[in-house]
Amino acid sequence: MLSSTLCRCGKEGFYLRRHSGEILCKRCFVKSVEKIVLKTIKRDKLIIPDDQVMIALSGGKDSVVLIHILSKIERSYDTALFAITVDEGLRGYREEGLGLAKRVAEKLGIKHHVITFKEAYGHSLEQICKFAEEKGVGLLGCTFCGILRRRLLNDAAMKMGATKVATGHNLDDEAQTILINILRGDISRLARLGTKPIRLREGFIPRVKPLRYVPEREIATYAYLKGYPLYERECPYVRASLRDEVRDLLNNIEARHPGTKFAIVKGADRISDLLKEKIEESEVGRCSRCGAPSGREVCRMCEVLSMLGIDGSFINHLAE
Amino acid sequence: MLSSTLCRCGKEGFYLRRHSGEILCKRCFVKSVEKIVLKTIKRDKLIIPDDQVMIALSGGKDSVVLIHILSKIERSYDTALFAITVDEGLRGYREEGLGLAKRVAEKLGIKHHVITFKEAYGHSLEQICKFAEEKGVGLLGCTFCGILRRRLLNDAAMKMGATKVATGHNLDDEAQTILINILRGDISRLARLGTKPIRLREGFIPRVKPLRYVPEREIATYAYLKGYPLYERECPYVRASLRDEVRDLLNNIEARHPGTKFAIVKGADRISDLLKEKIEESEVGRCSRCGAPSGREVCRMCEVLSMLGIDGSFINHLAE
């Protein structure tokens, strides 16, 4: 029962924000999303003056909205922005996102780079997945794609002098990850998940998530209002995963109890704030193979490469 | 693919513990469940010498298994046990559990008391639910039943000189509660949920849950092996709840990833241990109406009673 269908500014309502009951016109909706992002950046000091921010730009709606909003604040923050797209080499999947990423960056006047699995690891993800199948490695493609992609982003950020890596993770992503960590009892990861940039450790560039408090639905709506195409091609290697189940569960609960996703993320923030000092940061040494900083004897990238029978000896630029 | 269907003792296997891969014969299964319970009690000091333990005995399988196992260790622990059943006054529902509770306690030679909603609050739960409907109180019956029941148990424990209240919550219950608290972002409640008895506060008798690490399925199997009837009549006021959804989700995930429920509870234990000191215990004052210790101006019992239009002025024994 809505007593009015008008925005508080008097214009016709366009968006009903269910968890707060607000009705927003198009203009107030756009402003409100931007305000949430700016508030997050300020409050948690995600970006500070003189930061060199590398945006991970896949071409999907989240990263497109992220670069759009960051480009608006670039000047007032006196930061330098540049974007990077990881091309893992999946034909019929990556091309569209890559093209979109290029066009968006160009339109916004932001420098854009592409880095490829093929160049970094000697093989495309397509080939890597074939190796995994042949070797009977019982891991989802997403697992090693994630490990190899994160390493690539960090290496690129190091080389290009970035001081922050910004990713487009939204409220839904974060709530899902929190729940998955709870289901796995992985409290250390939960503690590291908070919004604030993880304290700088040599060799790791802090990752920040300015869209962490914006629901996926609002990002999609923002992208639509800004005229960006909704590119949502699914990775051909996606399999039914725990994340899918958790996503469905959360959407079902959110529909009946609006605000659940927020409650989860805010709750995890409190846990993270309280636990960060307590959880012993594992002493960060260096991977014995590639020399990258790692809490393990052999870093996860080297582990994955050796599982797949890929020679990683040429990857030594971080040992320098 | 089981390489053997024999128990490690050489006898024929009876139970496959999926999360550990163990195959157990009937005897080893029973011993193993008891060992888990004893280990929990010892490690977390749930019961110590000279404790006066009041067992909340509904007559359901969990509380029956609890009293059965506690009665076995009573002597070695030099504790006194007695049992109590709360009769909320739901005709066609409570009688069976009540009868069973009486018979079990008698068989084990443990003193048994019955306390009723009618006596304590002037009305049975049936009448209370009718009031709630008439008043349009938008709460599930379970909510006020839970509040009134917990208070009644605490009052009874105080009056009867108990030093601990033992309840039959099992691993499934605990994993569900943890997940529900996460979905609600209720971190304070998560922190208080751990296995160890909450530090004594005047007027609150610590509750302990010796079955916290035993899966529901193992409790049902133990009850069956010990010849207890599986009384599982459903409360007539039960409605589809968030807990039902969470239960289904957890059972689905556990089936594919055995050990998930354990992981959740162990993870929450770590959070609880780390947060307990940090989370400010709200200063415990006294309820301005009934005088019971409470972190609120008006305790939840008085809140519920006044919502339902029930005169609670006669409940003042705790203010003495």
CSV table of N, CA, C and O in Angstrom, one decimal, chain A residues 178-179 182-188 190 241-242 245-246 249-250 252-253 256-257 259-261 263-268 270-271 273-275 277-279, chain B residues 178-179 182-188 190 241-242 245-246 249-250 252-253 256-257 259-261 263-268 270-271 273-275 277-279:
chain,number,residue,atom,x,y,z
A,178,ILE,N,29.9,-13.8,1.7
A,178,ILE,CA,29.9,-13.9,3.1
A,178,ILE,C,29.2,-15.2,3.5
A,178,ILE,O,29.7,-16.0,4.3
A,179,LEU,N,28.0,-15.5,2.9
A,179,LEU,CA,27.3,-16.7,3.2
A,179,LEU,C,28.1,-17.9,2.9
A,179,LEU,O,28.1,-18.9,3.6
A,182,ILE,N,30.6,-18.5,5.5
A,182,ILE,CA,30.0,-19.1,6.7
A,182,ILE,C,29.7,-20.6,6.5
A,182,ILE,O,30.0,-21.4,7.4
A,183,LEU,N,29.2,-20.9,5.3
A,183,LEU,CA,28.9,-22.3,5.0
A,183,LEU,C,30.2,-23.2,5.1
A,183,LEU,O,30.2,-24.4,5.4
A,184,ARG,N,31.3,-22.5,4.8
A,184,ARG,CA,32.6,-23.3,4.8
A,184,ARG,C,33.3,-23.1,6.1
A,184,ARG,O,34.4,-23.6,6.3
A,185,GLY,N,32.7,-22.3,7.0
A,185,GLY,CA,33.4,-22.0,8.3
A,185,GLY,C,34.7,-21.3,8.1
A,185,GLY,O,35.6,-21.4,9.0
A,186,ASP,N,34.9,-20.5,7.0
A,186,ASP,CA,36.1,-19.9,6.7
A,186,ASP,C,36.1,-18.5,7.3
A,186,ASP,O,35.8,-17.5,6.7
A,187,ILE,N,36.5,-18.4,8.6
A,187,ILE,CA,36.4,-17.2,9.3
A,187,ILE,C,37.5,-16.2,9.0
A,187,ILE,O,37.3,-15.0,8.9
A,188,SER,N,38.7,-16.7,8.6
A,188,SER,CA,39.8,-15.8,8.3
A,188,SER,C,39.4,-15.0,7.0
A,188,SER,O,39.6,-13.8,6.9
A,190,LEU,N,36.4,-14.4,6.0
A,190,LEU,CA,35.3,-13.5,6.4
A,190,LEU,C,35.9,-12.2,7.0
A,190,LEU,O,35.5,-11.1,6.7
A,241,SER,N,26.7,-24.1,-9.2
A,241,SER,CA,27.7,-24.0,-8.1
A,241,SER,C,26.9,-23.6,-6.8
A,241,SER,O,25.8,-23.2,-6.9
A,242,LEU,N,27.7,-23.7,-5.7
A,242,LEU,CA,27.1,-23.3,-4.5
A,242,LEU,C,26.7,-21.8,-4.5
A,242,LEU,O,25.7,-21.5,-4.0
A,245,GLU,N,23.2,-21.5,-5.8
A,245,GLU,CA,22.2,-21.8,-4.8
A,245,GLU,C,22.0,-20.7,-3.8
A,245,GLU,O,20.9,-20.3,-3.3
A,246,VAL,N,23.2,-20.2,-3.3
A,246,VAL,CA,23.2,-19.1,-2.3
A,246,VAL,C,22.5,-17.9,-2.9
A,246,VAL,O,21.7,-17.2,-2.2
A,249,LEU,N,18.7,-18.5,-2.9
A,249,LEU,CA,18.2,-18.4,-1.5
A,249,LEU,C,18.1,-16.9,-1.1
A,249,LEU,O,17.1,-16.5,-0.5
A,250,LEU,N,19.2,-16.1,-1.3
A,250,LEU,CA,19.2,-14.7,-0.9
A,250,LEU,C,18.1,-13.9,-1.6
A,250,LEU,O,17.5,-13.1,-1.0
A,252,ASN,N,15.3,-15.1,-2.7
A,252,ASN,CA,14.0,-15.5,-2.2
A,252,ASN,C,13.8,-14.8,-0.8
A,252,ASN,O,12.7,-14.3,-0.6
A,253,ILE,N,14.8,-14.8,0.0
A,253,ILE,CA,14.6,-14.2,1.3
A,253,ILE,C,14.5,-12.7,1.2
A,253,ILE,O,13.6,-12.1,1.9
A,256,ARG,N,11.0,-11.5,0.5
A,256,ARG,CA,10.1,-11.5,1.6
A,256,ARG,C,10.5,-10.6,2.8
A,256,ARG,O,9.7,-10.1,3.6
A,257,HIS,N,11.9,-10.5,2.9
A,257,HIS,CA,12.4,-9.6,4.0
A,257,HIS,C,13.4,-8.6,3.4
A,257,HIS,O,14.6,-8.8,3.5
A,259,GLY,N,16.0,-6.0,2.7
A,259,GLY,CA,17.0,-5.5,3.6
A,259,GLY,C,17.9,-6.6,4.1
A,259,GLY,O,18.9,-6.3,4.8
A,260,THR,N,17.6,-7.8,3.8
A,260,THR,CA,18.4,-9.0,4.3
A,260,THR,C,19.9,-8.9,3.7
A,260,THR,O,20.8,-9.1,4.5
A,261,LYS,N,20.0,-8.5,2.5
A,261,LYS,CA,21.4,-8.5,1.9
A,261,LYS,C,22.2,-7.4,2.6
A,261,LYS,O,23.4,-7.6,3.0
A,263,ALA,N,21.7,-6.4,5.7
A,263,ALA,CA,21.9,-6.8,7.1
A,263,ALA,C,23.1,-7.8,7.1
A,263,ALA,O,24.0,-7.7,8.0
A,264,ILE,N,23.2,-8.7,6.1
A,264,ILE,CA,24.3,-9.6,6.0
A,264,ILE,C,25.7,-8.9,5.9
A,264,ILE,O,26.6,-9.1,6.6
A,265,VAL,N,25.7,-7.9,5.0
A,265,VAL,CA,27.0,-7.3,4.7
A,265,VAL,C,27.4,-6.4,5.9
A,265,VAL,O,28.5,-6.3,6.3
A,266,LYS,N,26.4,-5.7,6.5
A,266,LYS,CA,26.7,-4.8,7.6
A,266,LYS,C,27.2,-5.7,8.8
A,266,LYS,O,28.1,-5.3,9.6
A,267,GLY,N,26.5,-6.8,9.0
A,267,GLY,CA,26.9,-7.7,10.1
A,267,GLY,C,28.3,-8.2,9.9
A,267,GLY,O,29.1,-8.2,10.8
A,268,ALA,N,28.6,-8.6,8.6
A,268,ALA,CA,30.0,-9.1,8.4
A,268,ALA,C,31.0,-8.0,8.5
A,268,ALA,O,32.1,-8.2,8.9
A,270,ARG,N,30.9,-5.7,10.8
A,270,ARG,CA,31.2,-5.6,12.2
A,270,ARG,C,32.1,-6.7,12.6
A,270,ARG,O,33.1,-6.5,13.4
A,271,ILE,N,31.8,-7.9,12.1
A,271,ILE,CA,32.7,-9.1,12.4
A,271,ILE,C,34.1,-8.7,12.0
A,271,ILE,O,35.1,-8.9,12.7
A,273,ASP,N,35.6,-5.8,11.3
A,273,ASP,CA,36.2,-4.8,12.1
A,273,ASP,C,36.8,-5.3,13.4
A,273,ASP,O,37.9,-5.0,13.8
A,274,LEU,N,35.9,-6.2,14.0
A,274,LEU,CA,36.3,-6.6,15.4
A,274,LEU,C,37.4,-7.7,15.3
A,274,LEU,O,38.2,-7.8,16.2
A,275,LEU,N,37.4,-8.5,14.2
A,275,LEU,CA,38.3,-9.6,14.1
A,275,LEU,C,39.7,-9.3,13.5
A,275,LEU,O,40.6,-10.0,13.7
A,277,GLU,N,42.1,-7.4,13.9
A,277,GLU,CA,43.4,-7.3,14.6
A,277,GLU,C,43.6,-8.7,15.2
A,277,GLU,O,44.8,-9.1,15.4
A,278,LYS,N,42.5,-9.4,15.6
A,278,LYS,CA,42.7,-10.6,16.3
A,278,LYS,C,43.2,-11.8,15.5
A,278,LYS,O,44.0,-12.6,15.9
A,279,ILE,N,42.6,-11.9,14.3
A,279,ILE,CA,43.0,-13.0,13.4
A,279,ILE,C,44.5,-12.7,13.0
A,279,ILE,O,44.9,-11.7,12.5
B,178,ILE,N,22.7,-20.1,13.5
B,178,ILE,CA,23.9,-19.3,13.1
B,178,ILE,C,23.6,-18.6,11.8
B,178,ILE,O,23.7,-17.4,11.6
B,179,LEU,N,23.1,-19.4,10.8
B,179,LEU,CA,22.7,-18.9,9.5
B,179,LEU,C,21.7,-17.8,9.6
B,179,LEU,O,21.7,-16.8,8.9
B,182,ILE,N,23.1,-14.6,10.8
B,182,ILE,CA,23.9,-14.0,9.7
B,182,ILE,C,22.9,-13.3,8.8
B,182,ILE,O,23.2,-12.2,8.3
B,183,LEU,N,21.8,-14.0,8.4
B,183,LEU,CA,20.9,-13.4,7.5
B,183,LEU,C,20.3,-12.1,8.1
B,183,LEU,O,19.8,-11.2,7.4
B,184,ARG,N,20.2,-12.0,9.4
B,184,ARG,CA,19.7,-10.9,10.1
B,184,ARG,C,20.8,-9.9,10.4
B,184,ARG,O,20.5,-8.8,11.0
B,185,GLY,N,22.0,-10.2,10.2
B,185,GLY,CA,23.1,-9.3,10.6
B,185,GLY,C,23.2,-9.2,12.1
B,185,GLY,O,23.7,-8.2,12.6
B,186,ASP,N,22.7,-10.2,12.8
B,186,ASP,CA,22.7,-10.0,14.3
B,186,ASP,C,23.9,-10.6,14.9
B,186,ASP,O,24.0,-11.8,15.3
B,187,ILE,N,25.0,-9.8,15.0
B,187,ILE,CA,26.3,-10.3,15.3
B,187,ILE,C,26.4,-10.5,16.9
B,187,ILE,O,27.1,-11.4,17.3
B,188,SER,N,25.7,-9.7,17.6
B,188,SER,CA,25.7,-9.8,19.1
B,188,SER,C,25.2,-11.2,19.4
B,188,SER,O,25.8,-11.9,20.3
B,190,LEU,N,25.1,-13.8,17.6
B,190,LEU,CA,26.1,-14.8,17.1
B,190,LEU,C,27.2,-14.9,18.1
B,190,LEU,O,27.6,-16.0,18.4
B,241,SER,N,8.5,-21.0,8.0
B,241,SER,CA,9.3,-20.0,8.6
B,241,SER,C,10.7,-19.9,7.9
B,241,SER,O,11.0,-20.8,7.1
B,242,LEU,N,11.4,-18.9,8.1
B,242,LEU,CA,12.7,-18.8,7.6
B,242,LEU,C,13.6,-20.0,8.0
B,242,LEU,O,14.4,-20.5,7.3
B,245,GLU,N,13.2,-22.8,5.6
B,245,GLU,CA,14.0,-22.7,4.4
B,245,GLU,C,15.5,-22.9,4.6
B,245,GLU,O,16.1,-23.5,3.8
B,246,VAL,N,15.9,-22.4,5.8
B,246,VAL,CA,17.4,-22.5,6.1
B,246,VAL,C,17.7,-24.0,6.3
B,246,VAL,O,18.7,-24.5,5.9
B,249,LEU,N,17.9,-25.7,2.9
B,249,LEU,CA,19.1,-25.3,2.3
B,249,LEU,C,20.3,-26.1,2.8
B,249,LEU,O,21.1,-26.6,2.1
B,250,LEU,N,20.4,-26.1,4.2
B,250,LEU,CA,21.5,-26.8,4.8
B,250,LEU,C,21.5,-28.3,4.5
B,250,LEU,O,22.6,-28.9,4.3
B,252,ASN,N,20.3,-29.7,1.9
B,252,ASN,CA,20.7,-29.9,0.5
B,252,ASN,C,22.2,-29.7,0.3
B,252,ASN,O,22.9,-30.5,-0.4
B,253,ILE,N,22.8,-28.7,1.0
B,253,ILE,CA,24.2,-28.5,0.8
B,253,ILE,C,25.0,-29.6,1.5
B,253,ILE,O,26.0,-30.1,1.0
B,256,ARG,N,25.5,-32.7,-0.5
B,256,ARG,CA,26.6,-32.6,-1.6
B,256,ARG,C,27.9,-32.3,-1.0
B,256,ARG,O,28.9,-32.7,-1.6
B,257,HIS,N,28.0,-31.6,0.2
B,257,HIS,CA,29.2,-31.3,0.8
B,257,HIS,C,29.2,-31.8,2.3
B,257,HIS,O,29.0,-30.9,3.1
B,259,GLY,N,29.8,-32.3,5.9
B,259,GLY,CA,30.6,-31.6,6.8
B,259,GLY,C,30.3,-30.1,6.9
B,259,GLY,O,30.9,-29.4,7.7
B,260,THR,N,29.4,-29.7,6.0
B,260,THR,CA,29.0,-28.2,6.0
B,260,THR,C,28.5,-27.8,7.4
B,260,THR,O,28.9,-26.7,7.9
B,261,LYS,N,27.6,-28.6,8.0
B,261,LYS,CA,27.0,-28.1,9.2
B,261,LYS,C,28.1,-28.0,10.3
B,261,LYS,O,28.1,-27.0,11.1
B,263,ALA,N,31.2,-27.3,9.7
B,263,ALA,CA,32.1,-26.2,9.4
B,263,ALA,C,31.4,-24.9,9.9
B,263,ALA,O,32.1,-24.0,10.4
B,264,ILE,N,30.1,-24.8,9.7
B,264,ILE,CA,29.4,-23.6,10.1
B,264,ILE,C,29.5,-23.4,11.6
B,264,ILE,O,29.8,-22.3,12.1
B,265,VAL,N,29.3,-24.5,12.4
B,265,VAL,CA,29.2,-24.3,13.8
B,265,VAL,C,30.7,-24.1,14.4
B,265,VAL,O,30.9,-23.2,15.2
B,266,LYS,N,31.7,-24.7,13.8
B,266,LYS,CA,33.0,-24.5,14.2
B,266,LYS,C,33.5,-23.1,13.9
B,266,LYS,O,34.2,-22.4,14.7
B,267,GLY,N,33.1,-22.6,12.7
B,267,GLY,CA,33.4,-21.3,12.3
B,267,GLY,C,32.8,-20.2,13.3
B,267,GLY,O,33.4,-19.3,13.7
B,268,ALA,N,31.5,-20.5,13.6
B,268,ALA,CA,30.8,-19.6,14.5
B,268,ALA,C,31.4,-19.6,15.9
B,268,ALA,O,31.5,-18.6,16.6
B,270,ARG,N,34.6,-20.0,16.5
B,270,ARG,CA,35.7,-19.1,16.5
B,270,ARG,C,35.3,-17.6,16.5
B,270,ARG,O,36.0,-16.9,17.3
B,271,ILE,N,34.3,-17.3,15.8
B,271,ILE,CA,33.8,-15.9,15.9
B,271,ILE,C,33.4,-15.6,17.3
B,271,ILE,O,33.8,-14.5,17.9
B,273,ASP,N,34.3,-17.0,20.2
B,273,ASP,CA,35.4,-16.9,21.1
B,273,ASP,C,36.1,-15.5,20.9
B,273,ASP,O,36.5,-14.9,21.9
B,274,LEU,N,36.3,-15.1,19.7
B,274,LEU,CA,37.1,-13.9,19.4
B,274,LEU,C,36.3,-12.6,19.8
B,274,LEU,O,36.8,-11.6,20.2
B,275,LEU,N,35.0,-12.7,19.6
B,275,LEU,CA,34.2,-11.5,19.8
B,275,LEU,C,33.7,-11.3,21.2
B,275,LEU,O,33.3,-10.2,21.6
B,277,GLU,N,34.7,-11.0,24.2
B,277,GLU,CA,35.2,-9.9,25.0
B,277,GLU,C,34.9,-8.6,24.4
B,277,GLU,O,34.7,-7.6,25.1
B,278,LYS,N,34.9,-8.6,23.0
B,278,LYS,CA,34.8,-7.3,22.3
B,278,LYS,C,33.4,-6.7,22.3
B,278,LYS,O,33.3,-5.5,22.5
B,279,ILE,N,32.5,-7.6,22.1
B,279,ILE,CA,31.1,-7.1,22.1
B,279,ILE,C,30.7,-6.7,23.5
B,279,ILE,O,30.8,-7.4,24.4
